[in-house]
Short mmCIF file of C-alpha atoms in Angstrom, two decimals:
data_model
loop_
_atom_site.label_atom_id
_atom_site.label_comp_id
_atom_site.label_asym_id
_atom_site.label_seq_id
_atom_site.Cartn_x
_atom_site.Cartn_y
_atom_site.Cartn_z
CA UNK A 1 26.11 15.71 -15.75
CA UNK A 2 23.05 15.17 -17.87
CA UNK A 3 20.50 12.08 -17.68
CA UNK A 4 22.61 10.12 -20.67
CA UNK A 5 25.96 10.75 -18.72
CA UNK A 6 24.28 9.24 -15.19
CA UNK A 7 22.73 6.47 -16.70
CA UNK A 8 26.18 4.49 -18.44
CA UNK A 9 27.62 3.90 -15.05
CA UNK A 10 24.15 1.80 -14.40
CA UNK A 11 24.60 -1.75 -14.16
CA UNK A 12 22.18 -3.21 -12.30
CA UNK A 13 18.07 -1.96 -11.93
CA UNK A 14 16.04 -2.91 -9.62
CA UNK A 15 11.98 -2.12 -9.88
CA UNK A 16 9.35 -2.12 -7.65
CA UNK A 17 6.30 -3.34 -9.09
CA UNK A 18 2.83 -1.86 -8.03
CA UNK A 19 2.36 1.57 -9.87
CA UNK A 20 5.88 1.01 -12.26
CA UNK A 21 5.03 -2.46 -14.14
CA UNK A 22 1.57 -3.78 -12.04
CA UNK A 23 -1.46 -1.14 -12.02
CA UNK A 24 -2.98 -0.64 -9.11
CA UNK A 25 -5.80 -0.31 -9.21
CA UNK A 26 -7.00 -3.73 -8.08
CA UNK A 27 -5.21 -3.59 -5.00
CA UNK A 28 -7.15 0.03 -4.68
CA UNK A 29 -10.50 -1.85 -5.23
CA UNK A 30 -9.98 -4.64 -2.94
CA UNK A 31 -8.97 -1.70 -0.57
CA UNK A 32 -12.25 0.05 -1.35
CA UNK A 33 -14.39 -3.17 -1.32
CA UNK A 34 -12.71 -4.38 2.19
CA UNK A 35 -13.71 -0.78 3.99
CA UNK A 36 -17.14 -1.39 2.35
CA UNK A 37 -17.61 -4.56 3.73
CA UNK A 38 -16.25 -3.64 7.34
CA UNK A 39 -18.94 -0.96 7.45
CA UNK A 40 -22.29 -2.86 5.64
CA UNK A 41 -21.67 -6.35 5.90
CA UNK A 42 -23.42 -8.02 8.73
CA UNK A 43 -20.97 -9.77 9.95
CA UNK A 44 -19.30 -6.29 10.97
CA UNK A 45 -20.86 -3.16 11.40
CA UNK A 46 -23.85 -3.52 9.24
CA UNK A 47 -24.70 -0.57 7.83
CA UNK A 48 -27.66 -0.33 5.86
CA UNK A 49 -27.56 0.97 1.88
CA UNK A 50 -29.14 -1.92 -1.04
CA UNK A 51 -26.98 -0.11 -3.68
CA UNK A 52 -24.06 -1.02 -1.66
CA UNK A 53 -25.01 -4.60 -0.22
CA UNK A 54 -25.56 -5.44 -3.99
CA UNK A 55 -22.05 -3.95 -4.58
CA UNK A 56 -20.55 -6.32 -1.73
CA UNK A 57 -21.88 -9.49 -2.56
CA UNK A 58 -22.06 -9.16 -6.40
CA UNK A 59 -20.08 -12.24 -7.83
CA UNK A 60 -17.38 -12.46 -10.49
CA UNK A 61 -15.82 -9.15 -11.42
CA UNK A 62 -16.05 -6.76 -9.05
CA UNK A 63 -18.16 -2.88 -9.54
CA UNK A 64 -15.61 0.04 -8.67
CA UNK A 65 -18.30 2.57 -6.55
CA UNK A 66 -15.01 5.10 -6.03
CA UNK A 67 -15.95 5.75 -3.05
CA UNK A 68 -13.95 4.98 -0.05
CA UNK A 69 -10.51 5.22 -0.66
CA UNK A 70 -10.12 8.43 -2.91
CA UNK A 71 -7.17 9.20 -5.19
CA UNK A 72 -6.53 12.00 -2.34
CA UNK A 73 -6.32 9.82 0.09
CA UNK A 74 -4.17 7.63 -1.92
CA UNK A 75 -1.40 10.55 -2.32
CA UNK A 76 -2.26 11.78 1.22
CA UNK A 77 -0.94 8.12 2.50
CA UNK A 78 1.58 8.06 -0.17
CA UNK A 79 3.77 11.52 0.69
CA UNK A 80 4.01 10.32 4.02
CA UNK A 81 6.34 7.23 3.22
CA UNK A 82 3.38 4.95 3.89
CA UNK A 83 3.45 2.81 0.65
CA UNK A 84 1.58 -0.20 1.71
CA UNK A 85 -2.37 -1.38 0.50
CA UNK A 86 -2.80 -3.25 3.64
CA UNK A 87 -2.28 0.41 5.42
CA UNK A 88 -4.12 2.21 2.77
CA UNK A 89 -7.10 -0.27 3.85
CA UNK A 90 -6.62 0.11 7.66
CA UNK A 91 -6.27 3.93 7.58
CA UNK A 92 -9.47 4.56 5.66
CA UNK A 93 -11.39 2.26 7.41
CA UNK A 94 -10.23 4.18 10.27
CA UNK A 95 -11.22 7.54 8.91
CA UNK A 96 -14.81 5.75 8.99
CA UNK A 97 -14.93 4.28 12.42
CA UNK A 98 -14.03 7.67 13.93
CA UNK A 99 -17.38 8.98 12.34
CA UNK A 100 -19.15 6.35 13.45
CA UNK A 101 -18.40 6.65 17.06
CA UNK A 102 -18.81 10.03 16.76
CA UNK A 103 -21.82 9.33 16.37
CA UNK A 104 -23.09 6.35 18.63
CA UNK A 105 -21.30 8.91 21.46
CA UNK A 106 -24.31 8.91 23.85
CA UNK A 107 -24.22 4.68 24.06
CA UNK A 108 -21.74 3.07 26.40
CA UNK A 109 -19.47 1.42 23.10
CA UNK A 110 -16.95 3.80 23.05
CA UNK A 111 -15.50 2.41 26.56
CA UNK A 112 -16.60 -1.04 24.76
CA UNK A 113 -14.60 -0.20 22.20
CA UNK A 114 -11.34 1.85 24.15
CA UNK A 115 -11.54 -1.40 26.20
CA UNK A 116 -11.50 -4.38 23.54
CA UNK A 117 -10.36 -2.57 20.27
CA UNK A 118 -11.74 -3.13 17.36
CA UNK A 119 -12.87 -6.68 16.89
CA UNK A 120 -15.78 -8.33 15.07
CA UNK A 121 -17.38 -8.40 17.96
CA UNK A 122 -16.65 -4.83 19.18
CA UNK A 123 -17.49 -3.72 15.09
CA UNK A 124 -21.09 -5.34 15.18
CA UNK A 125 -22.00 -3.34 18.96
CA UNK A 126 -20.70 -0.31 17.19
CA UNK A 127 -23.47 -1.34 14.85
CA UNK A 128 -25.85 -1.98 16.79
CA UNK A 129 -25.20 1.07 18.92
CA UNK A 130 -25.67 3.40 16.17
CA UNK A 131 -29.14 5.48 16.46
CA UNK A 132 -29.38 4.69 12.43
CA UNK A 133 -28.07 2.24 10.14
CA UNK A 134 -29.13 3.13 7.51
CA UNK A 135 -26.47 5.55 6.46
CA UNK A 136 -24.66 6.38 2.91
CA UNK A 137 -20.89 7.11 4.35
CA UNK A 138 -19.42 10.04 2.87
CA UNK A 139 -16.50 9.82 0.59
CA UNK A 140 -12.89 10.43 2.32
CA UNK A 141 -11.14 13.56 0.36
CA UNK A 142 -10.22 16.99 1.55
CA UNK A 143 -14.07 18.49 1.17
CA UNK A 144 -15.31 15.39 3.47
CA UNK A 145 -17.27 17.71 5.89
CA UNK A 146 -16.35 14.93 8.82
CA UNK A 147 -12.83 14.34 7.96
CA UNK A 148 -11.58 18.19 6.60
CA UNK A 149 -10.14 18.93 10.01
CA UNK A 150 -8.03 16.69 10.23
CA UNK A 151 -6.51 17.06 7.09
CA UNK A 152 -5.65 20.42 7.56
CA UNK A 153 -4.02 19.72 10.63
CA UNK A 154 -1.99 17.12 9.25
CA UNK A 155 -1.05 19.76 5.83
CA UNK A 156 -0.19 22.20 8.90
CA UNK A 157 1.87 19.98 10.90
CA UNK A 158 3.61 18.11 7.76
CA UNK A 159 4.51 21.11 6.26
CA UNK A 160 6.97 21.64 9.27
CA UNK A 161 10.40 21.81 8.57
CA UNK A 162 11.25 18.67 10.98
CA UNK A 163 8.57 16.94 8.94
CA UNK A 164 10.82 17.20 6.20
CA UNK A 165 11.62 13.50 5.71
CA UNK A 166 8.63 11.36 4.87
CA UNK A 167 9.49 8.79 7.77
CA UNK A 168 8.52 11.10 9.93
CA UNK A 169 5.71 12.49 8.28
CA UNK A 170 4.43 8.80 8.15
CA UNK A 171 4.75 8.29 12.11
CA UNK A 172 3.26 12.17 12.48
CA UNK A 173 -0.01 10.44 10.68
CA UNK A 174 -0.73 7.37 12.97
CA UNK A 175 -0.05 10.18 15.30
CA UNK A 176 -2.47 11.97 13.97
CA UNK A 177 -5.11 9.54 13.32
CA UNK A 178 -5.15 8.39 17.09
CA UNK A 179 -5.43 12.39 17.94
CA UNK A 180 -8.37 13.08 15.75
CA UNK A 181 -10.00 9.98 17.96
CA UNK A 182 -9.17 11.38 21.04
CA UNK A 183 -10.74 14.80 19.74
CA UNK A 184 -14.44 12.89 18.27
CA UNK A 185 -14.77 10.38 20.50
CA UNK A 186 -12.27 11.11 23.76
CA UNK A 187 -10.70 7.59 23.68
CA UNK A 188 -7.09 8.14 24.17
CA UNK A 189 -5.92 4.63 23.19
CA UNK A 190 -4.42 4.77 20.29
CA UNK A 191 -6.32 2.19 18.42
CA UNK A 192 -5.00 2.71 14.99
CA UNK A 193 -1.62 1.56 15.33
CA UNK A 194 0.13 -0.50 12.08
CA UNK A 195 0.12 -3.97 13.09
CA UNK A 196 -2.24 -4.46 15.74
CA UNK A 197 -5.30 -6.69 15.98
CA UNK A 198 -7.31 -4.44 13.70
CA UNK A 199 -4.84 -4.14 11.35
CA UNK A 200 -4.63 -7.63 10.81
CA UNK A 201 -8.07 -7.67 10.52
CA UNK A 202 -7.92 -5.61 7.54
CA UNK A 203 -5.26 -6.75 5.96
CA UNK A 204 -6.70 -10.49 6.37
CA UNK A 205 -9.99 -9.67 4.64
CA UNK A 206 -7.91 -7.88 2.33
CA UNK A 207 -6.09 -10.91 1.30
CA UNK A 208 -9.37 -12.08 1.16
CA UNK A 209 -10.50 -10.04 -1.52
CA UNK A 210 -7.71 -9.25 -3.52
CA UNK A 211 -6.79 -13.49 -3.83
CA UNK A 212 -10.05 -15.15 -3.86
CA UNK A 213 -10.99 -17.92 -1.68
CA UNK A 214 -8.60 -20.66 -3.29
CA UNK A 215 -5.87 -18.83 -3.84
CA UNK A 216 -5.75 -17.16 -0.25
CA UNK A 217 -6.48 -20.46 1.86
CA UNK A 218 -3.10 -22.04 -0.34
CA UNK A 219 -1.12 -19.09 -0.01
CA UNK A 220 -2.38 -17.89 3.59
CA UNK A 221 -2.02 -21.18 4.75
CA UNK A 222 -4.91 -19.86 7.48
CA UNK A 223 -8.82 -20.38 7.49
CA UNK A 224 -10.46 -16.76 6.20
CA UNK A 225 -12.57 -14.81 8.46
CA UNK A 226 -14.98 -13.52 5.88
CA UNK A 227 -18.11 -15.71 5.84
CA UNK A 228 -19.09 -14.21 2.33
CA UNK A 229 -17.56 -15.70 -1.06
CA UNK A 230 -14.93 -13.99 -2.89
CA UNK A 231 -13.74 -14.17 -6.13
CA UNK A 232 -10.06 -12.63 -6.93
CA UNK A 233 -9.31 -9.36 -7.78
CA UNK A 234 -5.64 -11.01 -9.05
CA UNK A 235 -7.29 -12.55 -11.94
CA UNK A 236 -8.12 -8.92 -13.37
CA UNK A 237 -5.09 -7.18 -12.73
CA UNK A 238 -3.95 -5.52 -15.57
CA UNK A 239 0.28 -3.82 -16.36
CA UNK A 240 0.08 -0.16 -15.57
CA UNK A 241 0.80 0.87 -19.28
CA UNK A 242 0.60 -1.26 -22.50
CA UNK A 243 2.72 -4.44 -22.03
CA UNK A 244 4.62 -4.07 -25.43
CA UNK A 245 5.96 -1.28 -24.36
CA UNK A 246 7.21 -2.84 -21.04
CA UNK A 247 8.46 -6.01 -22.76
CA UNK A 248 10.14 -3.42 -25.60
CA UNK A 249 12.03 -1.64 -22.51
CA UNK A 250 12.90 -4.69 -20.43
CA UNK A 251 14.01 -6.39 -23.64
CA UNK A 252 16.54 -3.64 -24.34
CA UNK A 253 17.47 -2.97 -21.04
CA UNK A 254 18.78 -7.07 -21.10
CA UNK A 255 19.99 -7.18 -24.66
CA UNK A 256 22.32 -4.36 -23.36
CA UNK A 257 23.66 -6.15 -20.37
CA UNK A 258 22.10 -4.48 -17.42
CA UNK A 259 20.82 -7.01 -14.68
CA UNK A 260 17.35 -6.83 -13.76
CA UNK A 261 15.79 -7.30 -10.79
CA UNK A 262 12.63 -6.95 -8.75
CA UNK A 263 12.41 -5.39 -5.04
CA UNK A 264 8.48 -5.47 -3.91
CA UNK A 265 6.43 -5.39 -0.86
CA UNK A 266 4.55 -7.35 -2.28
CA UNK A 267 4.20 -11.64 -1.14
CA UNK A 268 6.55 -13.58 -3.71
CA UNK A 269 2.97 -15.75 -4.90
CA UNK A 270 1.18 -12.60 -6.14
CA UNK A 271 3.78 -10.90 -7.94
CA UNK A 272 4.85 -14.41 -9.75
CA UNK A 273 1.07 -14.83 -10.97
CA UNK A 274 1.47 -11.61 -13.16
CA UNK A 275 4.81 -11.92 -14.40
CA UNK A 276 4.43 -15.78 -15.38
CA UNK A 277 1.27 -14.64 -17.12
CA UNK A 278 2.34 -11.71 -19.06
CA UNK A 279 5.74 -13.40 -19.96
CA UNK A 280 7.74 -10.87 -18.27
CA UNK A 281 9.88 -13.03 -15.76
CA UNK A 282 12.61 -14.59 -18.27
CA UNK A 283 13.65 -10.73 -18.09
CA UNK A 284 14.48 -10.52 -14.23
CA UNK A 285 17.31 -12.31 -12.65
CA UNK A 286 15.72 -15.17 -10.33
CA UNK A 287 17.81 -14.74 -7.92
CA UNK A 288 17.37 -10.93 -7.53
CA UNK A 289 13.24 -10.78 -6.90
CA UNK A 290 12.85 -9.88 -3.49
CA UNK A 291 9.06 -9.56 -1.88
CA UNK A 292 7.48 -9.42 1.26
CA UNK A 293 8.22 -13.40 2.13
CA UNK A 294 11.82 -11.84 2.44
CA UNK A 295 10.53 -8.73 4.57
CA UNK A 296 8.84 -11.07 6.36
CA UNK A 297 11.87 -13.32 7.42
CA UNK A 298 14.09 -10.87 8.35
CA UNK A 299 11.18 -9.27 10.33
CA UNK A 300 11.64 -12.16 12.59
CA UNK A 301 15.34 -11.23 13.77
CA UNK A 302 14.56 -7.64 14.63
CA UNK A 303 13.75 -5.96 17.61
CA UNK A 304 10.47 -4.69 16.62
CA UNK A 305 11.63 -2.21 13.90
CA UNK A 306 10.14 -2.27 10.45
CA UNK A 307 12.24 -3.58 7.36
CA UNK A 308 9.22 -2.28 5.07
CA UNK A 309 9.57 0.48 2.45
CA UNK A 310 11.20 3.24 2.92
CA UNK A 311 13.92 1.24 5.38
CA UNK A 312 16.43 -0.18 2.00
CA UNK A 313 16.14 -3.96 2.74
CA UNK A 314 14.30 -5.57 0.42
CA UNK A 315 16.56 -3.52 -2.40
CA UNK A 316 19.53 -4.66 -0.49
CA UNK A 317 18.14 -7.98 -0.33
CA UNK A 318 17.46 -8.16 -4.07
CA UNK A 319 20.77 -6.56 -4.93
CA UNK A 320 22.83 -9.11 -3.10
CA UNK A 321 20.98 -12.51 -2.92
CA UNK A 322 24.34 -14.37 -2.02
CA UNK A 323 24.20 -12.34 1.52
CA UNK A 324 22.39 -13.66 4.82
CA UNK A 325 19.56 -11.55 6.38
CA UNK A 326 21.74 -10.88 9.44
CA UNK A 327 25.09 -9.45 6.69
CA UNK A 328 22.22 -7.57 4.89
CA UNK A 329 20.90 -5.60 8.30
CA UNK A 330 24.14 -4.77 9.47
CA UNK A 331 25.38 -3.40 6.35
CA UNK A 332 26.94 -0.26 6.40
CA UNK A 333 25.48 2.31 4.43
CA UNK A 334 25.72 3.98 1.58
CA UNK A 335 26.80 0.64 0.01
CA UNK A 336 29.95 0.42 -1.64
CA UNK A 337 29.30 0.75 -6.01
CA UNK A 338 26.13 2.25 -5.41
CA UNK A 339 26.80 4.40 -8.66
CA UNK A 340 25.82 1.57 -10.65
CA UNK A 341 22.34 0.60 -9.11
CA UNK A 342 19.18 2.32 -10.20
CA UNK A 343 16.12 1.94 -7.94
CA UNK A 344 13.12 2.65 -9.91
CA UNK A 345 9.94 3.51 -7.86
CA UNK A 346 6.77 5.22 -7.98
CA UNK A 347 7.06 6.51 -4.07
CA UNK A 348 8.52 8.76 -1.76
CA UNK A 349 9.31 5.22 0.09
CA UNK A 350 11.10 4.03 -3.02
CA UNK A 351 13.43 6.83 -3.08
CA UNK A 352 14.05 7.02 0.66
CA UNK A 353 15.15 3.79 0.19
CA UNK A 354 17.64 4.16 -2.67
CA UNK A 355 19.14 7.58 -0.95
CA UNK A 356 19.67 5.28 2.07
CA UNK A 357 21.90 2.65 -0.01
CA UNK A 358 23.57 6.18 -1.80
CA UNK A 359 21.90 4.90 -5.01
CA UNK A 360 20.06 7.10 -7.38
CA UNK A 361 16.57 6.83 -8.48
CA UNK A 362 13.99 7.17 -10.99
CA UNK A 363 10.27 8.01 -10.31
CA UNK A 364 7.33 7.15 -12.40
CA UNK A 365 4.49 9.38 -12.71
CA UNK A 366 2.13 6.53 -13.43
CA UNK A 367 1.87 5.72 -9.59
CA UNK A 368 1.47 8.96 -8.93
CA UNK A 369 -2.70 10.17 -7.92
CA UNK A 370 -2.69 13.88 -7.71
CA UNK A 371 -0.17 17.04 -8.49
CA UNK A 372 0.31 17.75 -4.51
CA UNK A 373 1.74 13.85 -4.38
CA UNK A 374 4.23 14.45 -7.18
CA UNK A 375 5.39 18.04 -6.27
CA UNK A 376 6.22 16.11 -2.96
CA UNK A 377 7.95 13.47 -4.61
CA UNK A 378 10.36 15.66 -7.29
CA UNK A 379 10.99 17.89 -4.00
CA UNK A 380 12.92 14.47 -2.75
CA UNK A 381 15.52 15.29 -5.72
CA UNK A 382 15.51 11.59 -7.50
CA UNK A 383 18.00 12.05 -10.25
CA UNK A 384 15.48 10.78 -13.18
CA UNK A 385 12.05 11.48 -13.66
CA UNK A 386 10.25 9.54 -16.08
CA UNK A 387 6.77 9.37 -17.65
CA UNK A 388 6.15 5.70 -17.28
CA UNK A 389 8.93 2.58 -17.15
CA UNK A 390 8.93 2.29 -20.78
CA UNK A 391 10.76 5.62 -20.99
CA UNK A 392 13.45 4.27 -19.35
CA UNK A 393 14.57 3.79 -23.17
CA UNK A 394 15.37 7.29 -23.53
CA UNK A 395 18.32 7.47 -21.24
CA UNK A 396 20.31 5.38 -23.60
#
């Protein structure tokens, strides 16, 4: 059956939005710009650089310095399932701390640290423990002399044929990045664990960054913990390819009776700010945008286990908005008429997610950073592969 012949049976899509609709490479600069200021703002580690400090604290739009969270990285994170910012954030700034300990060794912080975690507090000893500040962090990609180890232990043990699936490829690097601190440092907590203290500390400045003060105090609800000001990445961000050629592919994709929907990780307040403002909502079915405020809820009802990307619930939720959280969880899957949904992704998560519903796919390259990343992803078999969303067109 060619692409044509799969496509009529499609009724309903559903899109992610970050790397198929949204660029992102906002959300990558607020991820750069948060490590950056974990590492030389004062109020952290403190590191020492002026070209960087100026960087930090420069007002209005922000300078990309490329630097700490590299396109490699990026599809590193990516071909392991692990399709989240906040986690992009959280594991590079990890990358960094590991160095750093490495190399304030002989002081007595690294019991501080296996002791209290990382905290603001715990961040600014590490500073202050360090023999030099003044230090101009090497960039994280596979020639990092610090950080090439590890990533060819990971390639090694990823390549395994139980590492197959990216879910556990994605476990097999938190793993992994709480070895490679045992190995530099010899504390055996594992400190870097998705959702712990630190990790909300990232993902809070994050916030920070990415909304601007305003927008993240309203939408937060919670006081910020930077004590610098910070101006919104969100007002910047940009569509991933030219938006006439979105609108052109929505608008036929509606004029010929599919049902459009939306299925993001991302919270319901930042993907509405884009949409309203590049007139793209009227396209989507209101009831069928599902974001992280849905993840979120249902999180609550769980026993600990993760509804984010790749696990199918926030497509599930989207696809049937009429259904309680509770209906939607115990679900059996593949679901019934899953011939006539089409997830459309940019991830390995994405697809994961649609082969757990039974539903195909279609990647977009435009998400994609590096040739490794989308070898890894056409290996997962999605039934279309496309260029960009726009060429969605074609399969009519």
């Amino acid at each position: 059956m060619n692409s044509r012949e799969r496509f009529r049976s499609i009724e309903t899509i559903l899109f992610d939005m970050d790397g198929v609709i949204t660029s992102e490479e906002e959300y990558w600069l607020a991820a750069e710009l948060t490590v950056l200021e974990l590492l030389y703002s004062k109020q952290f580690v403190g590191l020492e650089n002026d070209v960087l400090r100026t960087v930090l604290f420069k007002p209005g739009r922000a300078v990309a310095v490329n630097k700490f969270v590299s396109p490699k990285f990026i599809g590193a994170i990516k071909s392991c399932g692990i399709n989240s910012n906040w986690d992009l954030c959280f594991f590079s700034a990890a990358i960094y701390l590991v160095e750093l300990l490495f190399t304030a060794r002989a002081s007595g912080i690294l019991d501080t640290v296996a002791d209290r975690g990382f905290t603001e507090r715990t961040l600014q000893d590490l500073g202050a423990a360090l023999p030099n500040r003044r230090k101009y962090m090497e960039h994280i990609n596979h020639a990092s002399a610090f950080f090439f180890q590890f990533f060819k232990k990971l390639k090694k043990e990823t390549a395994a044929p139980e590492c197959s699936d990216p879910m556990a490829r994605g476990a097999l690097f938190e793993k992994g990045m709480n070895l490679w601190l045992a190995e530099r440092t010899g504390i055996e907590v594992p400190l870097f664990t998705r959702g712990n203290e630190f990790w909300e500390l990232c993902r809070t400045l994050f916030q920070e960054r990415f909304l601007g003060d305003a927008l993240f105090e309203e939408q937060e609800g919670v006081p910020r913990v930077s004590q610098m000001h910070k101006d919104g990445l969100i007002d910047f961000e940009m569509p991933i390819i030219p938006l006439r050629r979105i609108i052109d592919a929505l608008g036929l994709l509606r004029d010929a009776g599919l049902t459009l929907g939306v299925a993001t990780g991302r919270p319901y307040r930042e993907i509405m700010i884009p949409l309203e403002k590049w007139g793209l909502l009227h396209f989507f079915d209101k009831d069928r945008i599902a974001t992280h405020r849905e993840v979120e809820r249902a999180q609550q009802s769980t026993k600990g286990e993760s509804l984010a990307k790749p696990h199918p619930f926030i497509y599930l939720r989207a696809l049937f908005p009429e259904m309680t959280d509770r209906q939607l969880l115990e679900m059996p899957l593949p679901i019934a008429g899953a011939d006539r949904v089409l997830v459309v992704g940019d991830s390995a998560a994405d697809v994961l997610a649609a082969k757990a519903m039974g539903c195909p796919s279609a990647v977009v390259m435009t998400g994609v950073s590096d040739l490794e990343t989308a070898a890894r992803l056409k290996a997962l078999d999605p039934e279309f592969a496309l260029d960009d969303v726009a060429s969605i067109k074609d399969l009519f």
